[in-house]
PDB file of C-alpha atoms and ligand atoms in Angstrom:
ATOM      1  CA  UNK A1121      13.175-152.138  67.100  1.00 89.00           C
ATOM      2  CA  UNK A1122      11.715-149.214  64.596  1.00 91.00           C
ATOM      3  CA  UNK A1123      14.052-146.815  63.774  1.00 94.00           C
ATOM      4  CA  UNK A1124      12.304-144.237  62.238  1.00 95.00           C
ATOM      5  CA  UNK A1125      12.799-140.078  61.399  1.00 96.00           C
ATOM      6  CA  UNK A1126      13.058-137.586  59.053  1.00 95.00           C
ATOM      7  CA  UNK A1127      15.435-136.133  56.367  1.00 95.00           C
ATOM      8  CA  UNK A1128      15.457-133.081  54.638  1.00 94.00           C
ATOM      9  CA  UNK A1129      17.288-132.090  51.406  1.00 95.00           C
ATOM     10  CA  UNK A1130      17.270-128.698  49.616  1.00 96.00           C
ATOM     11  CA  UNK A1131      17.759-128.298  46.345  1.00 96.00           C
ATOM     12  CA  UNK A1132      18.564-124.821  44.620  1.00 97.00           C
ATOM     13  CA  UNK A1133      15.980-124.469  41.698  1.00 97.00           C
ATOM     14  CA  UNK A1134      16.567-121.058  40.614  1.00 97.00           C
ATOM     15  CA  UNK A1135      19.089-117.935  40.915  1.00 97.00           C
ATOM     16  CA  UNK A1136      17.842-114.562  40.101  1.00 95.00           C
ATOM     17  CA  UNK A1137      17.690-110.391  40.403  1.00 95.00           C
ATOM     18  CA  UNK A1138      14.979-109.662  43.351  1.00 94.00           C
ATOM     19  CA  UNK A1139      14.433-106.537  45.395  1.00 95.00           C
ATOM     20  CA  UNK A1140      14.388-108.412  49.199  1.00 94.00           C
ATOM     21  CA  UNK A1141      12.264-106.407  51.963  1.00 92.00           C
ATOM     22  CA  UNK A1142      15.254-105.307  52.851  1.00 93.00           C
ATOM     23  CA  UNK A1143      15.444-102.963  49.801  1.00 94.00           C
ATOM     24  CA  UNK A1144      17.854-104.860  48.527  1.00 94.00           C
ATOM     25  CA  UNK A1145      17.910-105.675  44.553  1.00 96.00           C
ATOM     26  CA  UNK A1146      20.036-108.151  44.506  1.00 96.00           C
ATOM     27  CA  UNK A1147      20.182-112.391  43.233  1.00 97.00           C
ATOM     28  CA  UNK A1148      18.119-113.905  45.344  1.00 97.00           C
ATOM     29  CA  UNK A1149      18.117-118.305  45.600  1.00 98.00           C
ATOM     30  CA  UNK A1150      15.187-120.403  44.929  1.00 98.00           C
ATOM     31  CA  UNK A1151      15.146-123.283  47.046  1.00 98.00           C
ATOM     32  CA  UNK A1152      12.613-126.354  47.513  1.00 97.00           C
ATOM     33  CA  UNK A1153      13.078-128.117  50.606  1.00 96.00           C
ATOM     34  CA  UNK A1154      11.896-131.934  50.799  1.00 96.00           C
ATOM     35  CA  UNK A1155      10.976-133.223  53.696  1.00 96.00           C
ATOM     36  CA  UNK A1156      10.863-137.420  53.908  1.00 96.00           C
ATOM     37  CA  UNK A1157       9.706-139.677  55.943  1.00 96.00           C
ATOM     38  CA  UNK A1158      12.835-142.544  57.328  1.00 96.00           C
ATOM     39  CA  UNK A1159      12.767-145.460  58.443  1.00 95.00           C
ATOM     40  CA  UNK A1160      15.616-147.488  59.292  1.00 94.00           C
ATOM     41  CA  UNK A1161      17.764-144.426  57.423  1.00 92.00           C
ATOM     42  CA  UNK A1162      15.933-145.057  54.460  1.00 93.00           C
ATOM     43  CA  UNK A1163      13.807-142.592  52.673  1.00 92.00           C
ATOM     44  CA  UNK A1164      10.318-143.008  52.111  1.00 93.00           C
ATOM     45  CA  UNK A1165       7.370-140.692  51.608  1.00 93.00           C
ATOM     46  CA  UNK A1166       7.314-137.198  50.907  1.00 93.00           C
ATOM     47  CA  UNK A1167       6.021-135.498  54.305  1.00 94.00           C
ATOM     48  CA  UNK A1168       5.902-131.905  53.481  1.00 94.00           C
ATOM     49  CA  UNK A1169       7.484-129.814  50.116  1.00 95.00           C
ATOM     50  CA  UNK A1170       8.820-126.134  51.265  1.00 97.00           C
ATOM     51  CA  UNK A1171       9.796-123.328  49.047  1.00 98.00           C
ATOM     52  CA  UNK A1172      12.567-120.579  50.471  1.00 98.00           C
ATOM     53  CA  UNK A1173      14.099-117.538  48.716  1.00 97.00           C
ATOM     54  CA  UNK A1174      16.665-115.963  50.299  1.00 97.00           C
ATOM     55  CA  UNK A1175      18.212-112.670  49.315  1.00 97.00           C
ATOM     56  CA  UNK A1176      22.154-113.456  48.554  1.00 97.00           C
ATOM     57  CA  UNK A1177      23.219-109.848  50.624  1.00 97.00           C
ATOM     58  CA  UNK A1178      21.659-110.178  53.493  1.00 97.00           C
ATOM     59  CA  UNK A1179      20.284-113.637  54.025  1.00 97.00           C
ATOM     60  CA  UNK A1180      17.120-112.580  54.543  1.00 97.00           C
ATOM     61  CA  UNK A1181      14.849-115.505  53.767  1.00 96.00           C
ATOM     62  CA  UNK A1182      10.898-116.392  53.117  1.00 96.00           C
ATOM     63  CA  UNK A1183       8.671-119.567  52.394  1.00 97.00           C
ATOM     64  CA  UNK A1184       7.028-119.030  49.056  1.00 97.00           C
ATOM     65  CA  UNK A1185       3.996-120.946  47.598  1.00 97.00           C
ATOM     66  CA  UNK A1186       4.730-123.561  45.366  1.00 96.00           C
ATOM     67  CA  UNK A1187       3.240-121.525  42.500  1.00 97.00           C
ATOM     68  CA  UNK A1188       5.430-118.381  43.365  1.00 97.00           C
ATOM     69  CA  UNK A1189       8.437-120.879  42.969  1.00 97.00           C
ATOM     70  CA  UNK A1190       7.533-122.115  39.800  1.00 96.00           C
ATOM     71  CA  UNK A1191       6.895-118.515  39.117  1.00 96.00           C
ATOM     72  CA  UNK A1192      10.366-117.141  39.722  1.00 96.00           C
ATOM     73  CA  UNK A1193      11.727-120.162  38.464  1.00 96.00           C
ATOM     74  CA  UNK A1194      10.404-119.530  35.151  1.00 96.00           C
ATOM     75  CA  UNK A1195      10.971-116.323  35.015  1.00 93.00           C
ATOM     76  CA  UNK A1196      15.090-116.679  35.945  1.00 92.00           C
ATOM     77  CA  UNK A1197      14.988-119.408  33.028  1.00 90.00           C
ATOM     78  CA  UNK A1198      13.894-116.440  30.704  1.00 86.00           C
ATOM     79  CA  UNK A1199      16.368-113.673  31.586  1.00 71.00           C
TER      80      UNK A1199
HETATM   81 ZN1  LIG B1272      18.517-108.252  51.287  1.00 79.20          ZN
END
């Protein structure tokens, strides 16, 4: 028998001062979320790469692009 799935892991690239549609100006999170591919528990291939920010007040998240991400993330790194 195949036993296959998913797994996801997020990992927190970046922390930093965002106004959220909220209004809000407040730290927002960076986060890439990695989708892979299982099988028998073990991870494989990469099946899809998302990017979230999420205001810290409210919770109020969105998916990014990839190039927003890096964006922000460079940008925290130089405040
Ligand atoms: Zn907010």
């Amino acid at each position: 028998m195949l036993i296959f799935g998913t797994r996801r892991t997020a990992r927190q690239l970046a922390v930093l001062m965002l106004t959220c549609p909220q209004g809000h100006a407040a730290a927002h999170t960076v986060t890439g979320l990695v989708t892979r591919f299982t099988l028998f528990f073990v991870p494989t291939f990469r099946v899809r790469t998302r990017h979230v920010v999420q205001c810290t007040l409210c919770g109020l998240s969105g998916d990014v692009s990839k190039e927003r991400a890096q964006e922000l993330v460079t940008q925290a790194a130089s405040t």
